[in-house]
Coordinates of C-alpha atoms and ligand atoms in Angstrom, one line a residue:
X1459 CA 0.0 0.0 0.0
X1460 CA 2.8 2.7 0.9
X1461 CA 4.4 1.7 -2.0
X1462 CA 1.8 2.1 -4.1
X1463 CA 0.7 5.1 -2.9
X1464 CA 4.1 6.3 -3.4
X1465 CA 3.9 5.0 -7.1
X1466 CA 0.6 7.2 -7.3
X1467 CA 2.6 10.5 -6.1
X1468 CA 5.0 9.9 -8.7
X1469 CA 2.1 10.1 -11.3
X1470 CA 0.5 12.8 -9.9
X1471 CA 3.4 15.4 -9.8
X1472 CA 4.5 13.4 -13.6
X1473 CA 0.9 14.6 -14.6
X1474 CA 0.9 17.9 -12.9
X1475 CA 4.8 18.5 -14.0
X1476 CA 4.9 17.7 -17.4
X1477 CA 1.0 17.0 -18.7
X1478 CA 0.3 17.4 -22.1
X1479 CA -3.8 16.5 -21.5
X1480 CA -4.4 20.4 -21.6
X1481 CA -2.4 21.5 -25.2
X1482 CA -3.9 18.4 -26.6
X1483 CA -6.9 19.7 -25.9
X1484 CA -6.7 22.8 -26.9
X1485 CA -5.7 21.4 -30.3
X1486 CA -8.8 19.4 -30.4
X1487 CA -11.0 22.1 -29.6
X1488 CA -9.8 25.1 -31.6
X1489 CA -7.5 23.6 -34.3
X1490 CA -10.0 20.4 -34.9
X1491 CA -13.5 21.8 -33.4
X1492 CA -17.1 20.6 -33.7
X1493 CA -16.4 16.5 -34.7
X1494 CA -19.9 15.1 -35.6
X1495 CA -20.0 11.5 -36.6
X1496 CA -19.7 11.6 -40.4
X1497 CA -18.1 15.2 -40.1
X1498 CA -14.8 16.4 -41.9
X1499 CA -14.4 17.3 -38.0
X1500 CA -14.7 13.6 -36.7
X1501 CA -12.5 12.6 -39.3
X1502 CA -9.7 15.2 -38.9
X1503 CA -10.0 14.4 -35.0
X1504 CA -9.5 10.8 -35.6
X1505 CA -6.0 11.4 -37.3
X1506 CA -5.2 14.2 -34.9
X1507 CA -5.7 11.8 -32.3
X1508 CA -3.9 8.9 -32.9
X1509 CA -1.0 11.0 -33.6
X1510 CA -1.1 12.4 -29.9
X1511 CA -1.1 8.8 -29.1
X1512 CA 2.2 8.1 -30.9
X1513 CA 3.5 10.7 -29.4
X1514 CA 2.2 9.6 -26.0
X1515 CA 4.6 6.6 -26.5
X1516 CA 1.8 3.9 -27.4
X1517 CA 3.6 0.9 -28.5
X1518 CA 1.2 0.7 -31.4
X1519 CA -1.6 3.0 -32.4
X1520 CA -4.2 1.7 -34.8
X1521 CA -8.0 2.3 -36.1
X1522 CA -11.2 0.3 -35.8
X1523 CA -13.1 1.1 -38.7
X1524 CA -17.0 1.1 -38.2
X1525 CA -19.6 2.6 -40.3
X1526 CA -22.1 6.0 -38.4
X1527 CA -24.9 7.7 -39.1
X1528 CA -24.2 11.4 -41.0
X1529 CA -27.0 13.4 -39.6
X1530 CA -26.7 17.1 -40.9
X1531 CA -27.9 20.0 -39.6
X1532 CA -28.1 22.3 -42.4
X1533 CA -28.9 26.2 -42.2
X1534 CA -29.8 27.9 -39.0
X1535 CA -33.1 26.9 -37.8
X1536 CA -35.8 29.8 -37.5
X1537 CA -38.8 29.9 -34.9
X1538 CA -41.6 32.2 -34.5
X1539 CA -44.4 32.9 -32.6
X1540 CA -47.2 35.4 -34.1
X1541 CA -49.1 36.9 -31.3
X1542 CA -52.4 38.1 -31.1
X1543 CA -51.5 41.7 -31.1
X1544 CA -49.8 41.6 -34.6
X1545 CA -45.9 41.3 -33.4
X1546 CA -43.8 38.1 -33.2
X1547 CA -41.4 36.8 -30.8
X1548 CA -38.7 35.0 -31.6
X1549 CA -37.9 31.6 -30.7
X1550 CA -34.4 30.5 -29.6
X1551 CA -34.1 27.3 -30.8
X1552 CA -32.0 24.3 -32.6
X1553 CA -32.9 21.3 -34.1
X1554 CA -32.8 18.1 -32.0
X1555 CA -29.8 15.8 -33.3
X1556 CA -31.1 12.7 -35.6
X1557 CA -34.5 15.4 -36.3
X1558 CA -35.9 14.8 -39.5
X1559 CA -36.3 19.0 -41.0
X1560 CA -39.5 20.8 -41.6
X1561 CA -40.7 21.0 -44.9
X1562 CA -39.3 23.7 -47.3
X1563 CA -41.9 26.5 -46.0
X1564 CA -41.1 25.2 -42.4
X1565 CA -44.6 24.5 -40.7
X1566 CA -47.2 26.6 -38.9
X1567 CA -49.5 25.9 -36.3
X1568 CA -51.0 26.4 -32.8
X1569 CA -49.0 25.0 -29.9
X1570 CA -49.7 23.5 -26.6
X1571 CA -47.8 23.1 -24.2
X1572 CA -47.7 20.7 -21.9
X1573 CA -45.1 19.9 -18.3
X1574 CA -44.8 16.5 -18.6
X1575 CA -46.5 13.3 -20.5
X1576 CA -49.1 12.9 -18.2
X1577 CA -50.5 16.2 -19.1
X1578 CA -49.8 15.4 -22.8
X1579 CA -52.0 12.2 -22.8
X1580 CA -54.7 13.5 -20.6
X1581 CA -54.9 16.2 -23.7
X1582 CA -55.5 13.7 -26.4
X1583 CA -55.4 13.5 -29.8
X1584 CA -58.6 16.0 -29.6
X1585 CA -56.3 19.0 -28.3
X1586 CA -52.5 17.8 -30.3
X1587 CA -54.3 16.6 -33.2
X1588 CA -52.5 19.5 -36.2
X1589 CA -50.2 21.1 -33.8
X1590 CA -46.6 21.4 -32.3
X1591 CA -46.2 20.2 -28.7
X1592 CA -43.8 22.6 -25.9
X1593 CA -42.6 20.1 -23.5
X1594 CA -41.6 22.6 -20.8
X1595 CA -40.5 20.1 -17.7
X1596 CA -38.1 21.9 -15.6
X1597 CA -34.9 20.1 -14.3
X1598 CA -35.3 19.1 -10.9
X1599 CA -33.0 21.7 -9.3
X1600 CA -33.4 19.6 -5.9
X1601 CA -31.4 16.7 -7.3
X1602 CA -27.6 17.4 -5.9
X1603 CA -26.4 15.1 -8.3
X1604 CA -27.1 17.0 -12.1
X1605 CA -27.1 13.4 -13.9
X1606 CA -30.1 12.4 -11.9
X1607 CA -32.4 15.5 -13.1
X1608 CA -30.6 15.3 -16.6
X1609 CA -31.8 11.9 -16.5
X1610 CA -35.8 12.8 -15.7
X1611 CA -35.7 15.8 -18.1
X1612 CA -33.9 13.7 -21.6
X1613 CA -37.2 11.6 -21.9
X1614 CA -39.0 14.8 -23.4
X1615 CA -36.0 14.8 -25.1
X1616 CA -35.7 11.6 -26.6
X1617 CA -39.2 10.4 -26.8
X1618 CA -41.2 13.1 -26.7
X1619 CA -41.5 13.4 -30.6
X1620 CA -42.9 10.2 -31.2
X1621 CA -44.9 10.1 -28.2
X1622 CA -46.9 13.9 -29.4
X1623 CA -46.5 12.0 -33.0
X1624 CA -48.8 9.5 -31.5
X1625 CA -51.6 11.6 -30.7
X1626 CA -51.0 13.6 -34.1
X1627 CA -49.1 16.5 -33.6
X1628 CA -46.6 17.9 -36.6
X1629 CA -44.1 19.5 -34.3
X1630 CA -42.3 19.3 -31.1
X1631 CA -40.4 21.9 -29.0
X1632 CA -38.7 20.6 -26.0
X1633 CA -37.1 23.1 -23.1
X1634 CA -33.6 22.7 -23.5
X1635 CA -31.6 20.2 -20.9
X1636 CA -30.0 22.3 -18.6
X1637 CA -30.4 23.8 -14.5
X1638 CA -29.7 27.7 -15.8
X1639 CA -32.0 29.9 -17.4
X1640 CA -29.6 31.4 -20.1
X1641 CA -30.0 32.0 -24.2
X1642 CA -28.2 28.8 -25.0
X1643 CA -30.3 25.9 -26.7
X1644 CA -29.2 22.9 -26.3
X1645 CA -29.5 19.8 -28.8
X1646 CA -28.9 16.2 -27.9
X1647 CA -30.0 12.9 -29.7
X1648 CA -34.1 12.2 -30.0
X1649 CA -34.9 8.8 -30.9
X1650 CA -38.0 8.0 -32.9
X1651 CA -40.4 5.6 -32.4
X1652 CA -40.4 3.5 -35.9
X1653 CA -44.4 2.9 -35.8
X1654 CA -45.2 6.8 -35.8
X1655 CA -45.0 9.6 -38.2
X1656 CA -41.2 10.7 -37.7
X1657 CA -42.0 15.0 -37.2
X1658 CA -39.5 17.8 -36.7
X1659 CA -38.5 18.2 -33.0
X1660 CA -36.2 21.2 -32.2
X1661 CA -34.9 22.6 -28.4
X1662 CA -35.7 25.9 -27.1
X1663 CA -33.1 28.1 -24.8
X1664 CA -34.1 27.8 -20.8
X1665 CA -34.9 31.6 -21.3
X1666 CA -37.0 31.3 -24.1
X1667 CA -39.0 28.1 -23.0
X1668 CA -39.9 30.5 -20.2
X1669 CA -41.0 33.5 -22.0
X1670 CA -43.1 31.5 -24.4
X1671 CA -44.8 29.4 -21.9
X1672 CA -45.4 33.0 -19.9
X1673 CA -47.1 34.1 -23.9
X1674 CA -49.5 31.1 -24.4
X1675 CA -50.6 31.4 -20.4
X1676 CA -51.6 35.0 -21.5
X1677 CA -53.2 33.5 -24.3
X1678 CA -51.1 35.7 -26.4
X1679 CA -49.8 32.9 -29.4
X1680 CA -51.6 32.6 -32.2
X1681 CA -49.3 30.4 -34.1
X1682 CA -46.0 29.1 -34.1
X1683 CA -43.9 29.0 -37.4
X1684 CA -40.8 26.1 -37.3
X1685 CA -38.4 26.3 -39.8
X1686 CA -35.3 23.4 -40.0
X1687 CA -33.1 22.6 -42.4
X1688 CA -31.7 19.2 -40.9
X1689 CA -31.3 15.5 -42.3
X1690 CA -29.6 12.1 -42.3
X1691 CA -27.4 10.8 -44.8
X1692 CA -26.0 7.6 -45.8
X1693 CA -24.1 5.6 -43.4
X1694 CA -20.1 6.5 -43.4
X1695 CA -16.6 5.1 -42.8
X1696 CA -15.6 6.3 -39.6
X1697 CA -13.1 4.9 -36.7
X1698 CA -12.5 4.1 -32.9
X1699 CA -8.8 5.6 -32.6
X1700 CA -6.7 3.0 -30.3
X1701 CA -3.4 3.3 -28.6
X1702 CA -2.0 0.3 -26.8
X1703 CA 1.0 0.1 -24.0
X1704 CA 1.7 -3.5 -23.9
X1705 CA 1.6 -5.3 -20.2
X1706 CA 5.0 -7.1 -20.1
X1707 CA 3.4 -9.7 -17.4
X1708 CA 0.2 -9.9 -18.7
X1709 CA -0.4 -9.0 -22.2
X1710 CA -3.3 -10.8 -23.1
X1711 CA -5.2 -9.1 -20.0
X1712 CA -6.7 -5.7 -21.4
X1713 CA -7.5 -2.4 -19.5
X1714 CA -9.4 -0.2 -21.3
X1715 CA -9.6 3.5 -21.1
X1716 CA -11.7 5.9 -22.8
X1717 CA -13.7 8.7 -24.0
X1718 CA -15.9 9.4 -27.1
X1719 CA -14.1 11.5 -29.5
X1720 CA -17.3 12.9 -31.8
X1721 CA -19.2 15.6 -30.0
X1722 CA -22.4 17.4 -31.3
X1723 CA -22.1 20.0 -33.8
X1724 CA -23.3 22.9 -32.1
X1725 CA -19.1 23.5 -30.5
X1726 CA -15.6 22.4 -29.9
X1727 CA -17.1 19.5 -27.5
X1728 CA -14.5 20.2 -24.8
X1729 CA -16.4 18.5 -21.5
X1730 CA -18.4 16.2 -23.6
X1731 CA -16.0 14.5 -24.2
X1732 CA -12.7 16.2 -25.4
X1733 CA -11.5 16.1 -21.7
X1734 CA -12.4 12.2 -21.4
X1735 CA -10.1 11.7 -25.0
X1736 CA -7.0 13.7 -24.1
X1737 CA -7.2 12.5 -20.0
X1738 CA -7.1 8.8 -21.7
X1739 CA -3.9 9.9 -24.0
X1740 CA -2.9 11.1 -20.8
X1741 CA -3.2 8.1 -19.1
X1742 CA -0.9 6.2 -21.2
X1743 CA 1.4 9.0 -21.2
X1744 CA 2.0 9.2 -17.6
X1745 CA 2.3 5.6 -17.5
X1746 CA 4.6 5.1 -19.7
X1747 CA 7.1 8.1 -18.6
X1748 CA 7.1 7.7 -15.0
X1749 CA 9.3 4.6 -16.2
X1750 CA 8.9 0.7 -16.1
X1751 CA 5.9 -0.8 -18.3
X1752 CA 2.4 -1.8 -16.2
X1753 CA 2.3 -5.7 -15.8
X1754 CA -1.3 -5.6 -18.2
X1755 CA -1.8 -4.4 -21.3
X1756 CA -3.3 -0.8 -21.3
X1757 CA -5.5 0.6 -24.3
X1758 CA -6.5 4.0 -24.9
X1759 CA -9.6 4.2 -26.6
X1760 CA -10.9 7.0 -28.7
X1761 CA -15.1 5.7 -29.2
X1762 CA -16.7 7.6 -32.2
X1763 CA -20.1 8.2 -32.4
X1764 CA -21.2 7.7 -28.8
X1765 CA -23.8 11.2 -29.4
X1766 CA -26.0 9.4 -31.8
X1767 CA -25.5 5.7 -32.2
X1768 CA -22.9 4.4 -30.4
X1769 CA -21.4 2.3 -33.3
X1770 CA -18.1 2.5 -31.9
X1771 CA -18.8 1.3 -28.6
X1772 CA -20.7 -1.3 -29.9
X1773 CA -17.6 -2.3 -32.7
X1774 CA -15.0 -2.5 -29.5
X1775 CA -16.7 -4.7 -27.9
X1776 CA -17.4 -6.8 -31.4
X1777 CA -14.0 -6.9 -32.0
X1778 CA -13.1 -7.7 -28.1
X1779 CA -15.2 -10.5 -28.1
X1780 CA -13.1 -11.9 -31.0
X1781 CA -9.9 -11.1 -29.8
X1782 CA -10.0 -14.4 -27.1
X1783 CA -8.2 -12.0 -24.8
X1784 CA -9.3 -11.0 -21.1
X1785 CA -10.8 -8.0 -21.1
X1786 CA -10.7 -7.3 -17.1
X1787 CA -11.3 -3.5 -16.8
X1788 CA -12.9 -0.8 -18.6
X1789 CA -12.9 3.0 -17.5
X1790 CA -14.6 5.9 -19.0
X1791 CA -14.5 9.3 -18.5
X1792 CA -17.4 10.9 -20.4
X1793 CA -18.9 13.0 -17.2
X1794 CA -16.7 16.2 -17.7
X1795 CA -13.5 17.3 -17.1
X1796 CA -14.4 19.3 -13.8
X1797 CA -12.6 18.3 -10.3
X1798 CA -13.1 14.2 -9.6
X1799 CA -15.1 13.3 -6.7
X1800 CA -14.7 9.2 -7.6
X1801 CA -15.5 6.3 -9.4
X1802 CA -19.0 4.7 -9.8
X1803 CA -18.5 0.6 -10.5
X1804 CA -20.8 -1.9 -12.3
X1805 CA -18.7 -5.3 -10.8
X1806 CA -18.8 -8.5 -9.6
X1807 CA -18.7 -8.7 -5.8
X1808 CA -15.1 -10.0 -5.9
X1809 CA -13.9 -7.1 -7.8
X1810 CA -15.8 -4.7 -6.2
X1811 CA -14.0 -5.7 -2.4
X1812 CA -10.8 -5.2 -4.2
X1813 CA -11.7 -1.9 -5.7
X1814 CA -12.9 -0.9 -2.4
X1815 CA -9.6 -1.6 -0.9
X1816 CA -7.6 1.1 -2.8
X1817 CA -9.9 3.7 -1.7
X1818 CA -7.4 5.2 0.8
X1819 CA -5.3 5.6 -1.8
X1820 CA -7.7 8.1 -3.5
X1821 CA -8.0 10.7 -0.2
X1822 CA -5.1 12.7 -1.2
X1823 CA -6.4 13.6 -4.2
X1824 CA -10.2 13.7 -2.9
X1825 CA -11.9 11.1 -5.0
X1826 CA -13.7 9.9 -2.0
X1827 CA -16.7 8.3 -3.5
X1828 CA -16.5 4.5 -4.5
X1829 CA -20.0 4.3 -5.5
X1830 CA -22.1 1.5 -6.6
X1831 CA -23.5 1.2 -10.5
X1832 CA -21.3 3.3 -13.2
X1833 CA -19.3 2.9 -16.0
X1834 CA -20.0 5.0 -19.7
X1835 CA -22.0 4.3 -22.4
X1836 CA -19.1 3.0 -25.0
X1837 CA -17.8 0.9 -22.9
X1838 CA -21.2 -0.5 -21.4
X1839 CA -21.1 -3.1 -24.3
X1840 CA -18.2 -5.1 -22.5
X1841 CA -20.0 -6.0 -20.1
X1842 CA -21.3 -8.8 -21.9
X1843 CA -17.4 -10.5 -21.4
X1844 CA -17.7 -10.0 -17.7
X1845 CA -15.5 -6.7 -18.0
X1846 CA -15.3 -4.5 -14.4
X1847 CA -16.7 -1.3 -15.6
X1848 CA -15.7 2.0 -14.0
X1849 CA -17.1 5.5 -14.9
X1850 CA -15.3 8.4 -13.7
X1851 CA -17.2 10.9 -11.6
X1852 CA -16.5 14.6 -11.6
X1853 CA -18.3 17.1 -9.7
X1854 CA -21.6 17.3 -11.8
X1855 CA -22.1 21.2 -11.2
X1856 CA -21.1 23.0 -13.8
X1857 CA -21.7 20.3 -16.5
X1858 CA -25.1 20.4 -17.6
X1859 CA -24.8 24.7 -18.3
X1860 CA -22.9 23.3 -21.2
X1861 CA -23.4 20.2 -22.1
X1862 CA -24.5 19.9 -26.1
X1863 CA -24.6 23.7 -26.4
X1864 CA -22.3 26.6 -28.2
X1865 CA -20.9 27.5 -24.3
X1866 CA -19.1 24.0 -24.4
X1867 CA -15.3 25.3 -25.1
X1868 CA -12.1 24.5 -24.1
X1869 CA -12.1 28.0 -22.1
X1870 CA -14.7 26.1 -19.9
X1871 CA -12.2 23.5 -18.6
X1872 CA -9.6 24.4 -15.9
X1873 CA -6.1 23.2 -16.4
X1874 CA -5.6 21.5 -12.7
X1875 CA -8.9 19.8 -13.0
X1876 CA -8.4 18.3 -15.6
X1877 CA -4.7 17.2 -14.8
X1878 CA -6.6 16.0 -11.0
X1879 CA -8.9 13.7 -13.1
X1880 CA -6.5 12.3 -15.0
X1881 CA -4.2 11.7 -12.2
X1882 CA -6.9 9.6 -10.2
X1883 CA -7.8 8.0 -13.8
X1884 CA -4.2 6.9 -13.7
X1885 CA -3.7 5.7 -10.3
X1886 CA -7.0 3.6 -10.9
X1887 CA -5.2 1.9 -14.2
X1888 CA -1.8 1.7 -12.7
X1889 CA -3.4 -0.3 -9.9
X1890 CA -5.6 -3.0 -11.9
X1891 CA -2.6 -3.4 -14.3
X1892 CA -0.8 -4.0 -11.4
X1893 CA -2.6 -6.6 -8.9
X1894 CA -5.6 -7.6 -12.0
X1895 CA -9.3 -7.8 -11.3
Ligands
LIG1978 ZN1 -20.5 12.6 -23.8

């Protein structure tokens, strides 16, 4: 234990000393930017990418081609309300990622708006029938935890269009995601239901979610006018981005660490997930120069296309379950790149009691809570080969102002949080490369 914890210091002033998480970041953010699955972005980040991990000191550095969906957003969208005494307000809005668009003239019609599904089906198709549907559910600001009210809030999100579809409405508006009220939309993956008509479905700023639902309580909206120019392509050739540190004990026993490297369109996708890419590279950096080799193979994994389809998540663990190696750990960071409180664990109970022993470890660097249930969504598809699976938590504050939305930059990350996360990241693979799972 002092030894190890010793072994952790080392990384930690490695990290702090000499960290090249932050420039590589900075690089993926301004130099590469917005890196939609499909984009010239994603692609141009995949390169970018896996030359950081060369120069991270991977042992070998290669792609895993898999096709994604090319959704396209197209011109900026336009919303209107007319109002019963002759002016219009405008809408803040953006189209809902994997949104089919309006119609060329956009469409027009009442809207009603509704809190929450219950009040949407005790409506029925009598009231929706012909007209666009304003999901205004507020996130639960009582929730400490911001995952937990994201959580509550993203089914208007992803199936309120179907569900208002259903009762035969045209149009969908949903309040945008997030605990602030501020001008920022913010857009996000809906998923259709395949047995309904698939209808446009766009989100609306905080702000302007409450300033239209204060109009139609003043029965002040006449009509609302949507207007989006989005729409999917064919499939493309796309790739998870992989650097490997060979275990020299172990080799055939795999720890994977990851992030997803596409973000949504709308910015340079610096907490979701640019931090979770460059901490990985990170990882494998620190590793490798604090000197020695770990005893298990270590991978850093760049997913694509976690935002809308997770084919890259769902290729790793294709390929994995080929490979006839032991896949024995798999950690994400795809939370943020804010100030780590701990881990959250989806284990057996044998892993878990060793997990739980390294916890002291963690205190001088304050991720104090070993939580039950985590992991990330790309690597959630490993769990199929018994794989421990270990989500990084940050402190969940600040990442929901910005998650999906313009205000997600690099300038919102701070240097030493990041560099924090990543040293607790590494301490946690140093220590399963070390004594297994
Ligand atoms: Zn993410």
């Amino acid at each position: 234990m002092n030894q190890d914890s010793v072994v952790i210091k080392k990384i930690s002033d490695e990290i702090f000393m000499n960290g090249t998480a932050y420039s590589n970041l900075k690089y993926l953010c301004k130099q590469v930017g917005q890196r939609l699955s499909g984009s010239a972005g994603a692609a141009l980040a995949v390169e970018q990418t896996a030359r950081m991990l060369r120069e991270a000191g991977a042992d070998t550095v290669y792609l895993q081609p898999c096709m994604v969906p090319q959704w396209v957003r197209g011109a900026k969208e336009i919303g209107t309300a007319s109002l019963n005494n002759g002016k219009s307000m405008p809408l803040n809005i953006v189209a809902l990622g994997m949104s089919v668009g309006t119609p060329a003239n956009g469409i027009t019609a009442a809207v009603v708006e509704v809190k929450n599904f219950a009040e949407l089906d005790a409506m029925g198709p009598d009231q929706v029938k012909g007209k666009i549907v304003f999901y205004n559910f507020r996130m639960d600001p009582r929730h400490i935890n911001t995952f937990r009210a994201y959580g509550e809030a993203g089914v208007y999100r992803s199936q309120g269009p179907s569900r208002a579809a259903a009762l035969g409405a045209i149009g969908v508006i949903v309040r945008t995601l997030s605990p602030v009220i501020d001008d920022h939309p913010h857009t996000g993956a809906t998923r259709y239901d395949e047995n309904q008509p698939k209808i446009p479905a766009v989100a609306i700023s905080t702000s302007g979610a409450e300033e239209l639902s204060k109009a139609i309580a003043a029965k002040m909206v006449k009509q609302v006018y949507l207007k989006t120019n989005c729409k999917q392509l064919e499939d493309v050739l796309s790739y998870n981005v992989v650097g490997e540190l060979k275990g020299s004990e172990f080799p055939d026993e795999i720890i994977t660490v990851g992030g997803h490297l596409d973000s949504w369109d709308l910015a340079e996708g610096a907490h979701d997930d640019g931090t979770g890419c460059v901490q990985s590279i990170e990882v494998l950096r620190s590793l490798k120069a604090i000197g020695g080799r770990p005893k298990r193979t270590v991978r850093a994994v760049m997913f694509m296309n976690e935002e809308n389809g997770l084919r890259g998540g769902n290729k790793y663990a294709e390929i994995a379950k080929m490979e006839g190696k032991k896949f024995i750990m798999a950690l994400e960071s795809d939370a943020g790149g804010f100030t780590p409180r701990g881990f959250g664990f989806t284990a057996n109970s044998l892993q878990k009691e060793k997990l739980l022993s390294w916890k002291p470890l963690f205190v001088p660097y304050g991720a104090l809570e070993f939580n039950e249930g985590g992991g990330g969504a790309d690597i959630g598809p490993l769990r199929g080969l018994g794989t421990a699976l270990i989500g990084l938590n940050p402190d969940s504050q600040r990442y929901m102002d910005l998650h999906h939305a313009t205000t997600d930059v690099f300038e919102a990350v701070s240097e030493r949080e990041l560099n924090l996360g990543t040293v607790v990241m590494t301490a946690m693979v140093y220590l399963v490369a070390q004594y297994g799972l």
